[in-house]
Short mmCIF file of C-alpha atoms in Angstrom, two decimals:
data_model
loop_
_atom_site.label_atom_id
_atom_site.label_comp_id
_atom_site.label_asym_id
_atom_site.label_seq_id
_atom_site.Cartn_x
_atom_site.Cartn_y
_atom_site.Cartn_z
CA GLN A 43 24.41 -9.97 27.43
CA GLY A 44 21.67 -11.89 26.13
CA ILE A 45 18.57 -10.98 24.43
CA GLY A 46 15.81 -7.97 24.66
CA PHE A 47 12.40 -8.16 23.04
CA PHE A 48 12.10 -5.42 21.49
CA PRO A 49 8.27 -3.37 23.19
CA SER A 50 6.89 -0.57 21.01
CA TRP A 51 6.53 2.29 23.24
CA LEU A 52 9.93 1.97 23.67
CA VAL A 53 11.96 3.74 21.10
CA ASN A 54 14.58 5.70 23.34
CA PRO A 55 17.96 3.85 22.38
CA GLU A 56 19.36 5.47 25.28
CA CYS A 57 17.77 3.40 27.41
CA PHE A 58 20.05 0.45 26.67
CA GLN A 59 23.20 0.58 27.68
CA GLN A 60 25.37 0.43 24.44
CA GLY A 61 26.35 -3.61 23.30
CA ALA A 62 24.66 -4.68 26.11
CA LEU A 63 22.46 -7.04 24.20
CA ARG A 64 23.33 -9.79 20.96
CA SER A 65 19.98 -9.67 19.49
CA LEU A 66 17.07 -7.73 19.84
CA LEU A 67 13.39 -9.17 18.55
CA ALA A 68 9.99 -7.57 18.07
CA ALA A 69 6.74 -8.10 16.70
CA TRP A 70 4.55 -6.26 14.44
CA ARG A 71 4.35 -2.82 15.45
CA SER A 72 7.23 -2.65 17.68
CA GLY A 73 9.33 -3.68 15.06
CA ALA A 74 8.63 -0.39 13.35
CA ALA A 75 9.55 1.50 17.15
CA LEU A 76 12.77 -1.16 16.99
CA ALA A 77 13.50 -0.15 13.30
CA HIS A 78 13.53 3.67 14.37
CA ALA A 79 15.83 3.05 17.10
CA MET A 80 18.57 0.99 14.54
CA ALA A 81 18.38 4.27 12.41
CA SER A 82 19.58 6.84 15.50
CA GLY A 83 21.81 4.18 16.92
CA LEU A 84 20.52 1.81 18.99
CA THR A 85 23.42 -1.31 18.81
CA ALA A 86 22.81 -5.41 18.63
CA GLU A 87 25.00 -8.21 16.76
CA ARG A 88 21.88 -9.43 15.29
CA VAL A 89 18.24 -8.62 14.86
CA ALA A 90 14.92 -10.29 14.17
CA LEU A 91 11.45 -9.04 13.35
CA LEU A 92 7.99 -10.57 13.07
CA ALA A 93 5.67 -8.83 10.45
CA PRO A 94 6.58 -5.29 11.82
CA PRO A 95 4.63 -2.64 8.84
CA THR A 96 7.44 -0.97 6.38
CA ASN A 97 6.14 2.57 7.29
CA TYR A 98 4.58 3.28 10.43
CA GLY A 99 2.50 6.24 9.14
CA TYR A 100 1.41 4.76 6.55
CA PHE A 101 0.12 1.72 9.01
CA ALA A 102 -1.78 3.63 12.05
CA ARG A 103 -3.78 5.04 9.04
CA ARG A 104 -4.51 2.32 7.94
CA ALA A 105 -5.66 0.33 10.73
CA ILE A 106 -7.66 3.21 11.46
CA ALA A 107 -9.64 3.57 8.60
CA ARG A 108 -10.26 -0.56 8.74
CA ALA A 109 -11.74 0.37 11.86
CA GLY A 110 -13.97 2.34 10.66
CA LEU A 111 -12.83 5.40 12.46
CA PRO A 112 -12.95 9.04 10.75
CA PRO A 113 -9.52 10.31 9.35
CA GLU A 114 -9.08 13.19 11.46
CA PRO A 115 -8.53 11.17 15.22
CA ALA A 116 -5.38 9.18 13.11
CA ASP A 117 -4.04 13.05 12.31
CA ALA A 118 -4.37 13.70 15.70
CA TRP A 119 -3.09 10.81 17.09
CA LEU A 120 0.01 10.86 14.84
CA GLY A 121 0.72 14.78 15.87
CA SER A 122 0.04 13.01 20.15
CA LEU A 123 3.08 10.68 18.72
CA LYS A 124 4.75 13.12 16.99
CA GLN A 125 5.50 15.24 20.46
CA VAL A 126 6.91 12.09 22.07
CA ILE A 127 9.15 10.87 19.77
CA ASP A 128 10.50 13.73 18.15
CA HIS A 129 10.06 12.37 14.78
CA ASP A 130 6.69 12.42 12.26
CA ALA A 131 5.32 8.72 12.32
CA ASP A 132 5.73 8.41 7.95
CA ASP A 133 9.35 9.31 8.64
CA ILE A 134 9.74 5.97 11.04
CA ASP A 135 9.79 3.93 7.79
CA LEU A 136 11.57 0.06 7.77
CA GLY A 137 13.01 0.28 4.26
CA SER A 138 14.88 3.40 4.23
CA GLN A 139 16.08 2.76 7.97
CA VAL A 140 17.79 -0.55 7.21
CA ARG A 141 20.18 0.58 4.51
CA GLY A 142 22.60 1.59 6.92
CA LEU A 143 22.26 -1.43 8.93
CA ARG A 144 25.62 -3.76 9.54
CA MET A 145 24.14 -6.01 11.64
CA PRO A 146 22.48 -9.08 10.63
CA GLY A 147 18.99 -8.90 10.26
CA MET A 148 16.07 -11.74 9.89
CA LEU A 149 12.50 -11.00 8.98
CA VAL A 150 9.49 -12.90 9.60
CA TYR A 151 6.11 -12.94 7.43
CA SER A 152 3.67 -14.75 5.81
CA ASP A 153 3.23 -14.71 2.16
CA ASP A 154 -0.66 -13.98 2.29
CA ASP A 155 -0.41 -11.14 5.39
CA LYS A 156 -3.31 -8.55 4.91
CA THR A 157 -2.21 -6.11 7.67
CA VAL A 158 1.36 -5.39 6.23
CA SER A 159 2.39 -6.89 2.42
CA PRO A 160 4.40 -9.24 1.98
CA GLU A 161 6.27 -7.94 -1.49
CA ALA A 162 7.47 -4.71 1.39
CA LEU A 163 9.13 -6.94 3.10
CA ASP A 164 10.89 -8.08 0.13
CA ALA A 165 12.03 -5.05 -0.49
CA VAL A 166 13.20 -4.26 3.22
CA ALA A 167 15.27 -7.41 2.68
CA ALA A 168 16.47 -6.51 -0.50
CA ALA A 169 17.35 -2.98 1.06
CA TRP A 170 18.82 -4.54 4.43
CA PRO A 171 22.73 -5.12 3.85
CA ASP A 172 23.31 -8.03 6.15
CA ALA A 173 19.42 -9.46 6.47
CA VAL A 174 17.29 -12.49 4.93
CA ALA A 175 13.85 -13.09 4.86
CA ARG A 176 12.09 -15.97 5.57
CA ARG A 177 8.58 -15.99 4.52
CA PHE A 178 6.40 -18.16 5.81
CA THR A 179 3.47 -19.59 3.60
CA ALA A 180 -0.46 -19.46 3.87
CA LEU A 181 -0.70 -18.22 8.02
CA GLY A 182 -1.73 -14.68 7.55
CA HIS A 183 -1.09 -11.95 10.00
CA GLN A 184 -1.72 -12.93 12.96
CA GLY A 185 -1.39 -17.16 11.99
CA VAL A 186 2.75 -15.75 12.11
CA LEU A 187 2.57 -13.95 14.68
CA ALA A 188 1.51 -17.02 16.72
CA ASP A 189 3.30 -19.61 14.32
CA ALA A 190 5.28 -22.05 16.66
CA ALA A 191 7.84 -22.62 13.94
CA ALA A 192 8.17 -18.91 13.04
CA LEU A 193 9.18 -18.17 16.44
CA ALA A 194 11.10 -20.70 16.94
CA GLU A 195 13.25 -19.45 13.73
CA MET A 196 13.39 -15.89 15.35
CA VAL A 197 14.91 -17.60 18.24
CA ARG A 198 17.06 -20.06 16.23
CA PHE A 199 18.33 -16.87 14.64
CA ALA A 200 18.73 -14.26 17.43
CA VAL A 201 21.22 -17.20 19.40
CA GLU A 202 23.55 -18.00 16.62
CA ALA A 203 24.88 -14.61 17.72
CA ARG A 204 26.20 -16.48 20.88
#
């Protein structure tokens, strides 16, 4: 019984033995995958998400557009993803998926993140019945992902379950 770091490619809750993990931590797009798995039945005593996208489909399309690529490859990729996970990427929506969760959660993000919306994450924290938001100042998206204090906050939250 320990802490699991959730990789973005793992979206099937059957990959974890139920009750084997006390805490799950995920960063960035892995947070969307973890929220999807939790909404599908994955459980843990506590969950901490670091700067997760609030809607995976929107996030993927926006990232592709920001890279200057045409939308057609994004649609093809999202179609392939749907075949793999048996869900539309637009249904991987953090705000709606956390509403039914009954485990303590923590959202860690920066107030000036340009990749994921701090206001949208505020709304997610408000929708999650037992979540706390930890909003850092002036770190940006990459900064909060690498900030020692942000990571320490997540680890402290994770080990509180012990």
